[in-house]
């Protein structure tokens, strides 16, 4: 069960980060914003689902973790890690919550991010070749080779 909780929390990360980036520490009290993208609303809904199911003591710890993560920014490792820990603890208190969160994640839009020079992000299946190298040669299973493409 613990492995399933850790996996669920890891999958929630991009959605929660997007919600924190959009709303900051107010993410738990802000009304759903029709103008916000689906990823932000998915992250907010995930946090609220957990928030509404935990004890008052755990809620206070989760609130502090959300505030810390919002203050340090969604890319900061410390704030994000503290929030993940609190989410894991909160979900551990309610075994049915894991299934509900998995359902929310399944209906959430995919989060695909590419960062850095020549990065590639694929939001679904890829049946072709992806190459970002200069002068790359690609050999296909049929033995055919595609030479370097001109820059």
C-alpha positions as a printed NumPy array, in Angstrom:
array([[  0.   ,   0.   ,   0.   ],
       [  2.846,   2.419,   0.823],
       [  4.337,   2.006,  -2.657],
       [  0.962,   2.788,  -4.2  ],
       [  0.679,   5.946,  -2.094],
       [  4.186,   7.09 ,  -3.05 ],
       [  3.425,   6.492,  -6.733],
       [  0.136,   8.41 ,  -6.51 ],
       [  1.818,  11.359,  -4.791],
       [  4.536,  11.418,  -7.445],
       [  1.898,  11.476, -10.182],
       [  0.086,  14.338,  -8.452],
       [  3.234,  16.486,  -8.364],
       [  2.92 ,  18.332, -11.686],
       [ -0.76 ,  19.125, -11.096],
       [ -0.19 ,  20.372,  -7.56 ],
       [  2.794,  22.437,  -8.724],
       [  0.675,  24.036, -11.457],
       [ -2.063,  24.881,  -8.966],
       [  0.468,  26.387,  -6.543],
       [  2.045,  28.417,  -9.329],
       [ -1.353,  29.8  , -10.318],
       [ -2.915,  30.37 ,  -6.914],
       [ -0.093,  30.294,  -4.375],
       [ -1.056,  29.533,  -0.798],
       [ -4.666,  30.464,  -1.609],
       [ -5.021,  27.265,  -3.621],
       [ -7.115,  25.644,  -0.88 ],
       [ -9.578,  28.521,  -0.53 ],
       [ -9.854,  29.815,  -4.071],
       [-12.927,  28.995,  -6.113],
       [-12.433,  27.049,  -9.319],
       [-11.388,  29.421, -12.044],
       [-12.976,  28.755, -15.416],
       [-10.131,  30.633, -17.064],
       [ -7.453,  28.487, -15.4  ],
       [ -6.237,  25.637, -17.507],
       [ -7.317,  22.067, -16.841],
       [ -3.98 ,  21.173, -15.26 ],
       [ -4.281,  23.921, -12.639],
       [ -7.856,  22.931, -11.801],
       [ -6.856,  19.251, -11.605],
       [ -4.105,  20.11 ,  -9.114],
       [ -6.469,  22.213,  -7.048],
       [ -9.091,  19.438,  -7.052],
       [ -6.501,  16.89 ,  -5.93 ],
       [ -5.395,  19.087,  -3.038],
       [ -8.981,  19.819,  -2.027],
       [ -9.924,  16.14 ,  -2.107],
       [ -7.105,  15.379,   0.33 ],
       [ -7.813,  18.528,   2.381],
       [-11.469,  17.63 ,   2.871],
       [-10.701,  14.093,   4.054],
       [ -8.018,  14.623,   6.69 ],
       [ -8.141,  15.293,  10.411],
       [ -7.907,  18.893,  11.661],
       [ -4.357,  18.241,  12.895],
       [ -3.262,  16.861,   9.527],
       [ -5.089,  19.711,   7.787],
       [ -2.97 ,  22.249,   9.681],
       [  0.222,  20.434,   8.643],
       [ -0.969,  20.224,   5.043],
       [ -1.846,  23.943,   5.074],
       [  1.653,  24.793,   6.308],
       [  3.233,  22.581,   3.628],
       [  1.132,  24.259,   0.917],
       [  2.155,  27.7  ,   2.185],
       [  5.828,  26.684,   2.311],
       [  5.691,  25.185,  -1.19 ],
       [  3.953,  28.303,  -2.529],
       [  6.514,  30.572,  -0.855],
       [  9.542,  28.683,  -2.146],
       [  8.002,  28.258,  -5.6  ],
       [  6.887,  25.145,  -7.465],
       [ 10.391,  24.394,  -8.731],
       [ 12.023,  24.459,  -5.294],
       [ 12.892,  20.994,  -4.074],
       [ 12.47 ,  21.649,  -0.333],
       [  8.952,  23.036,  -0.481],
       [  7.78 ,  20.423,  -2.983],
       [  9.322,  17.6  ,  -0.927],
       [  7.658,  18.803,   2.275],
       [  4.314,  18.947,   0.505],
       [  4.788,  15.429,  -0.905],
       [  5.533,  14.132,   2.596],
       [  2.377,  15.717,   3.987],
       [  0.307,  14.366,   1.096],
       [  1.693,  10.866,   1.721],
       [  0.822,  11.065,   5.416],
       [ -2.64 ,  12.424,   4.67 ],
       [ -3.407,   9.726,   2.124],
       [ -2.124,   7.049,   4.503],
       [ -4.84 ,   8.052,   6.976],
       [ -7.593,   7.187,   4.485],
       [ -6.958,   4.06 ,   2.374],
       [ -9.976,   4.737,   0.116],
       [ -8.523,   8.092,  -0.829],
       [ -5.803,   6.491,  -2.973],
       [ -8.42 ,   5.031,  -5.316],
       [-10.277,   8.324,  -5.546],
       [ -7.084,  10.199,  -6.336],
       [ -6.146,   7.643,  -8.995],
       [ -9.552,   8.277, -10.581],
       [ -8.933,  12.043, -10.529],
       [ -5.486,  11.537, -12.052],
       [ -6.87 ,   9.295, -14.791],
       [ -9.294,  12.013, -15.872],
       [ -6.742,  14.835, -15.582],
       [ -5.002,  16.149, -18.678],
       [ -1.515,  14.871, -19.331],
       [  1.271,  17.11 , -18.16 ],
       [  4.145,  17.144, -20.611],
       [  7.161,  19.358, -20.117],
       [ 10.318,  19.706, -22.126],
       [ 13.   ,  22.013, -20.843],
       [ 16.498,  22.692, -21.934],
       [ 18.218,  22.813, -25.264],
       [ 16.921,  20.227, -27.759],
       [ 14.481,  18.731, -25.278],
       [ 11.579,  16.707, -26.578],
       [  8.223,  16.154, -24.902],
       [  5.726,  13.632, -26.197],
       [  2.284,  13.685, -24.658],
       [  1.19 ,  10.337, -26.011],
       [  2.491,   7.459, -28.05 ],
       [  5.333,   7.966, -30.467],
       [  5.868,   5.491, -33.262],
       [  8.506,   7.461, -35.101],
       [ 12.032,   8.633, -34.598],
       [ 12.925,  11.529, -32.35 ],
       [ 16.466,  12.796, -32.705],
       [ 17.969,  16.067, -31.616],
       [ 21.575,  15.269, -32.492],
       [ 23.553,  17.   , -35.213],
       [ 24.445,  14.637, -38.01 ],
       [ 22.605,  11.671, -36.53 ],
       [ 22.194,   8.519, -38.604],
       [ 19.159,   6.403, -37.89 ],
       [ 18.941,   2.738, -38.829],
       [ 15.481,   1.288, -39.287],
       [ 14.674,  -2.358, -38.604],
       [ 14.486,  -3.071, -42.317],
       [ 18.17 ,  -2.242, -42.62 ],
       [ 17.506,   1.1  , -44.288],
       [ 19.568,   3.996, -42.921],
       [ 18.601,   7.64 , -43.01 ],
       [ 21.649,   9.861, -43.223],
       [ 22.182,  13.142, -41.493],
       [ 19.662,  15.817, -42.258],
       [ 20.96 ,  19.205, -43.345],
       [ 20.884,  21.832, -40.624]])
